[in-house]
Short mmCIF file of C-alpha atoms in Angstrom, two decimals:
data_model
loop_
_atom_site.label_atom_id
_atom_site.label_comp_id
_atom_site.label_asym_id
_atom_site.label_seq_id
_atom_site.Cartn_x
_atom_site.Cartn_y
_atom_site.Cartn_z
CA UNK A 11 59.35 123.46 74.95
CA UNK A 12 56.05 122.42 73.24
CA UNK A 13 55.58 119.00 71.75
CA UNK A 14 55.59 120.61 68.25
CA UNK A 15 59.22 121.67 68.76
CA UNK A 16 60.53 118.33 70.16
CA UNK A 17 62.86 116.40 67.92
CA UNK A 18 61.33 113.43 65.97
CA UNK A 19 62.89 110.03 66.14
CA UNK A 20 65.32 109.36 63.26
CA UNK A 21 63.94 108.44 59.86
CA UNK A 22 65.28 104.91 60.33
CA UNK A 23 63.64 104.64 63.84
CA UNK A 24 60.37 105.88 62.32
CA UNK A 25 60.53 103.14 59.74
CA UNK A 26 61.02 100.56 62.52
CA UNK A 27 57.99 101.96 64.42
CA UNK A 28 55.79 101.55 61.31
CA UNK A 29 57.11 98.05 60.75
CA UNK A 30 56.51 97.11 64.37
CA UNK A 31 52.86 98.19 64.04
CA UNK A 32 52.42 96.49 60.65
CA UNK A 33 51.67 99.69 58.86
CA UNK A 34 54.14 98.83 56.02
CA UNK A 35 52.05 95.80 55.11
CA UNK A 36 48.93 97.98 54.80
CA UNK A 37 50.88 100.04 52.28
CA UNK A 38 51.94 97.14 50.22
CA UNK A 39 55.57 97.34 51.30
CA UNK A 40 57.91 94.72 52.77
CA UNK A 41 59.77 95.52 55.92
CA UNK A 42 63.07 95.48 53.90
CA UNK A 43 61.61 97.82 51.21
CA UNK A 44 60.54 100.41 53.87
CA UNK A 45 63.86 100.10 55.70
CA UNK A 46 65.93 100.50 52.53
CA UNK A 47 63.79 103.36 51.29
CA UNK A 48 64.07 105.18 54.52
CA UNK A 49 67.85 104.66 54.49
CA UNK A 50 68.16 106.14 50.97
CA UNK A 51 66.15 109.26 51.87
CA UNK A 52 69.20 111.24 52.89
CA UNK A 53 66.93 113.06 55.44
CA UNK A 54 68.41 113.83 58.84
CA UNK A 55 65.05 114.86 60.32
CA UNK A 56 61.49 115.14 59.24
CA UNK A 57 58.43 112.83 59.27
CA UNK A 58 58.30 109.59 57.32
CA UNK A 59 55.02 109.16 55.63
CA UNK A 60 53.48 106.31 53.58
CA UNK A 61 51.37 107.82 50.85
CA UNK A 62 47.77 108.29 52.05
CA UNK A 63 46.44 106.46 48.91
CA UNK A 64 48.28 103.38 50.15
CA UNK A 65 47.30 103.80 53.83
CA UNK A 66 44.33 105.97 54.40
CA UNK A 67 43.57 107.83 57.58
CA UNK A 68 40.86 105.33 58.68
CA UNK A 69 43.50 102.55 58.68
CA UNK A 70 46.07 104.62 60.69
CA UNK A 71 43.87 106.12 63.39
CA UNK A 72 43.49 102.93 65.42
CA UNK A 73 47.30 102.86 65.89
CA UNK A 74 47.18 106.07 67.90
CA UNK A 75 47.48 105.80 71.66
CA UNK A 76 46.93 108.17 74.56
CA UNK A 77 46.95 107.03 78.12
CA UNK A 78 46.77 103.49 76.85
CA UNK A 79 43.57 104.04 74.82
CA UNK A 80 43.47 103.51 71.03
CA UNK A 81 42.53 106.14 68.51
CA UNK A 82 39.08 106.29 66.82
CA UNK A 83 37.18 108.11 64.19
CA UNK A 84 34.05 110.06 65.20
CA UNK A 85 30.80 108.36 64.22
CA UNK A 86 29.58 111.24 62.06
CA UNK A 87 32.64 111.00 59.79
CA UNK A 88 32.15 107.74 57.88
CA UNK A 89 33.49 109.39 54.76
CA UNK A 90 36.86 110.14 56.34
CA UNK A 91 38.85 108.55 53.50
CA UNK A 92 37.08 110.70 50.85
CA UNK A 93 38.85 113.83 52.25
CA UNK A 94 41.63 114.44 49.72
CA UNK A 95 44.53 116.94 49.30
CA UNK A 96 43.72 120.49 48.36
CA UNK A 97 45.67 122.35 45.75
CA UNK A 98 47.86 123.91 48.52
CA UNK A 99 48.97 120.53 49.71
CA UNK A 100 50.47 118.61 46.73
CA UNK A 101 51.56 115.10 47.54
CA UNK A 102 54.56 113.51 45.90
CA UNK A 103 54.01 110.72 43.43
CA UNK A 104 55.95 108.20 45.49
CA UNK A 105 54.88 105.44 47.86
CA UNK A 106 56.96 107.05 50.73
CA UNK A 107 57.97 110.69 51.35
CA UNK A 108 59.28 112.93 54.10
CA UNK A 109 57.56 115.95 55.61
CA UNK A 110 60.09 118.65 56.71
CA UNK A 111 59.75 121.60 58.99
CA UNK A 112 56.67 120.45 60.97
CA UNK A 113 54.81 123.00 63.04
CA UNK A 114 51.60 122.29 65.14
CA UNK A 115 50.40 125.85 64.54
CA UNK A 116 49.85 126.76 68.16
CA UNK A 117 50.08 130.49 67.27
CA UNK A 118 46.91 130.11 65.14
CA UNK A 119 44.77 128.64 68.07
CA UNK A 120 41.36 130.43 68.05
CA UNK A 121 41.64 131.01 64.30
CA UNK A 122 39.05 129.50 62.01
CA UNK A 123 40.16 127.15 59.18
CA UNK A 124 38.96 129.77 56.73
CA UNK A 125 41.35 132.25 58.33
CA UNK A 126 44.28 129.90 58.92
CA UNK A 127 44.60 128.33 55.45
CA UNK A 128 45.46 131.47 53.46
CA UNK A 129 47.95 132.51 56.26
CA UNK A 130 49.70 129.15 56.03
CA UNK A 131 49.91 129.43 52.20
CA UNK A 132 51.06 133.01 52.48
CA UNK A 133 53.93 131.84 54.66
CA UNK A 134 55.06 129.48 51.83
CA UNK A 135 54.01 126.46 53.94
CA UNK A 136 51.87 123.49 53.23
CA UNK A 137 48.98 122.38 55.49
CA UNK A 138 49.09 118.85 56.70
CA UNK A 139 46.81 116.14 55.47
CA UNK A 140 44.81 114.16 58.03
CA UNK A 141 46.78 111.00 57.38
CA UNK A 142 50.07 112.91 57.72
CA UNK A 143 48.81 114.22 61.11
CA UNK A 144 48.11 110.74 62.21
CA UNK A 145 51.62 109.65 61.16
CA UNK A 146 52.98 112.49 63.22
CA UNK A 147 51.10 111.40 66.36
CA UNK A 148 52.04 107.75 65.84
CA UNK A 149 55.73 108.77 65.89
CA UNK A 150 55.38 111.44 68.56
CA UNK A 151 52.31 110.81 70.70
CA UNK A 152 53.09 113.94 72.89
CA UNK A 153 52.09 116.02 69.90
CA UNK A 154 48.51 115.76 71.12
CA UNK A 155 48.08 117.46 74.47
CA UNK A 156 44.98 118.49 76.23
CA UNK A 157 44.33 122.08 75.29
CA UNK A 158 46.85 121.87 72.41
CA UNK A 159 45.71 119.71 69.57
CA UNK A 160 45.56 120.48 65.88
CA UNK A 161 43.63 120.64 62.63
CA UNK A 162 44.75 119.14 59.26
CA UNK A 163 43.16 121.55 56.75
CA UNK A 164 45.19 120.15 53.81
CA UNK A 165 42.44 117.47 53.55
CA UNK A 166 38.99 118.51 52.40
CA UNK A 167 35.99 116.78 50.93
CA UNK A 168 34.75 118.10 47.62
CA UNK A 169 31.03 117.77 46.93
CA UNK A 170 29.59 116.58 43.59
CA UNK A 171 28.88 120.21 42.59
CA UNK A 172 32.58 121.12 43.11
CA UNK A 173 32.15 123.00 46.29
CA UNK A 174 34.01 122.16 49.43
CA UNK A 175 32.20 120.39 52.31
CA UNK A 176 32.28 122.67 55.30
CA UNK A 177 33.89 120.08 57.49
CA UNK A 178 37.61 120.33 58.20
CA UNK A 179 39.50 117.45 59.82
CA UNK A 180 41.24 117.58 63.21
CA UNK A 181 42.95 115.35 65.74
CA UNK A 182 42.31 115.89 69.44
CA UNK A 183 41.72 114.03 72.69
CA UNK A 184 38.16 112.82 73.61
CA UNK A 185 36.38 113.94 76.75
CA UNK A 186 34.28 110.93 76.66
CA UNK A 187 31.07 112.88 76.08
CA UNK A 188 28.24 112.53 73.57
CA UNK A 189 28.53 109.71 71.05
CA UNK A 190 32.22 109.15 71.92
CA UNK A 191 31.05 107.31 75.10
CA UNK A 192 32.65 107.49 78.61
CA UNK A 193 34.97 104.54 77.77
CA UNK A 194 36.69 106.65 75.26
CA UNK A 195 37.63 109.51 77.55
CA UNK A 196 41.25 110.45 77.03
CA UNK A 197 41.42 108.49 73.74
CA UNK A 198 42.86 110.25 70.65
CA UNK A 199 40.31 110.89 67.99
CA UNK A 200 39.95 111.92 64.39
CA UNK A 201 37.04 114.29 63.89
CA UNK A 202 36.05 117.50 62.21
CA UNK A 203 35.14 121.15 62.82
CA UNK A 204 33.23 123.65 60.72
CA UNK A 205 35.49 125.65 58.44
CA UNK A 206 34.21 129.00 59.88
CA UNK A 207 34.45 128.09 63.57
CA UNK A 208 37.21 129.00 66.01
CA UNK A 209 38.58 126.75 68.81
CA UNK A 210 41.09 127.90 71.40
CA UNK A 211 42.61 124.44 71.74
CA UNK A 212 43.18 123.72 68.06
CA UNK A 213 46.15 124.93 66.12
CA UNK A 214 46.75 124.26 62.41
CA UNK A 215 49.57 121.84 61.49
CA UNK A 216 51.77 122.61 58.61
CA UNK A 217 55.13 121.73 57.06
CA UNK A 218 57.79 123.47 55.08
CA UNK A 219 57.96 120.85 52.32
CA UNK A 220 57.20 117.34 51.12
CA UNK A 221 60.10 115.38 49.56
CA UNK A 222 59.58 112.08 47.64
CA UNK A 223 61.74 109.10 48.51
CA UNK A 224 62.17 106.76 45.59
CA UNK A 225 62.38 103.10 46.61
CA UNK A 226 65.86 101.48 46.48
CA UNK A 227 66.39 99.13 43.56
CA UNK A 228 66.87 95.57 44.73
CA UNK A 229 68.96 93.48 42.48
CA UNK A 230 69.19 89.69 42.94
CA UNK A 231 72.49 88.41 44.39
CA UNK A 232 74.85 86.93 41.77
#
């Protein structure tokens, strides 16, 4: 069974994981708010996500771990948080939501992003955003495997003239070469690939749906 098919922790356990790491505070939520919101979701499975506008990818990546090494953003992607959702990846207007029906997209390995995106949309699925992909790996580190990592083509950078930047975000494991540095070998990394290029070791992560979770209303005790 591939990592993409393994069961995620429960929604409540995912909330506890984010609380243990302090991610809830980055998103402007108290621990009780995140716990109660997760509890009211009604979701039996899926991925708990704090809205990327509250906790951007750059703030999440350092929480990734692989073989004891923390995640990092490649040096030539200083604008990582300017990559925003495309039209085919609408994000709920809620501080917390659930991604259902996750798929790492291994069957699209060796496809280019330009080829994979219309296929994902054609299957009535939605491509993952970079921050969502990081949430996934935080909750399920085994989702990143050598030779089986993934792209998050729901996030793209739009230029001033309206055209899309040719870079497409991805999450994979560093070989410790080039500007990564030898000390970062085996560390999880957020980087990018050209939209027209193919890579045998990168699938295309997608989901069946995003479902908003409305925060529980807290009333003072009488």
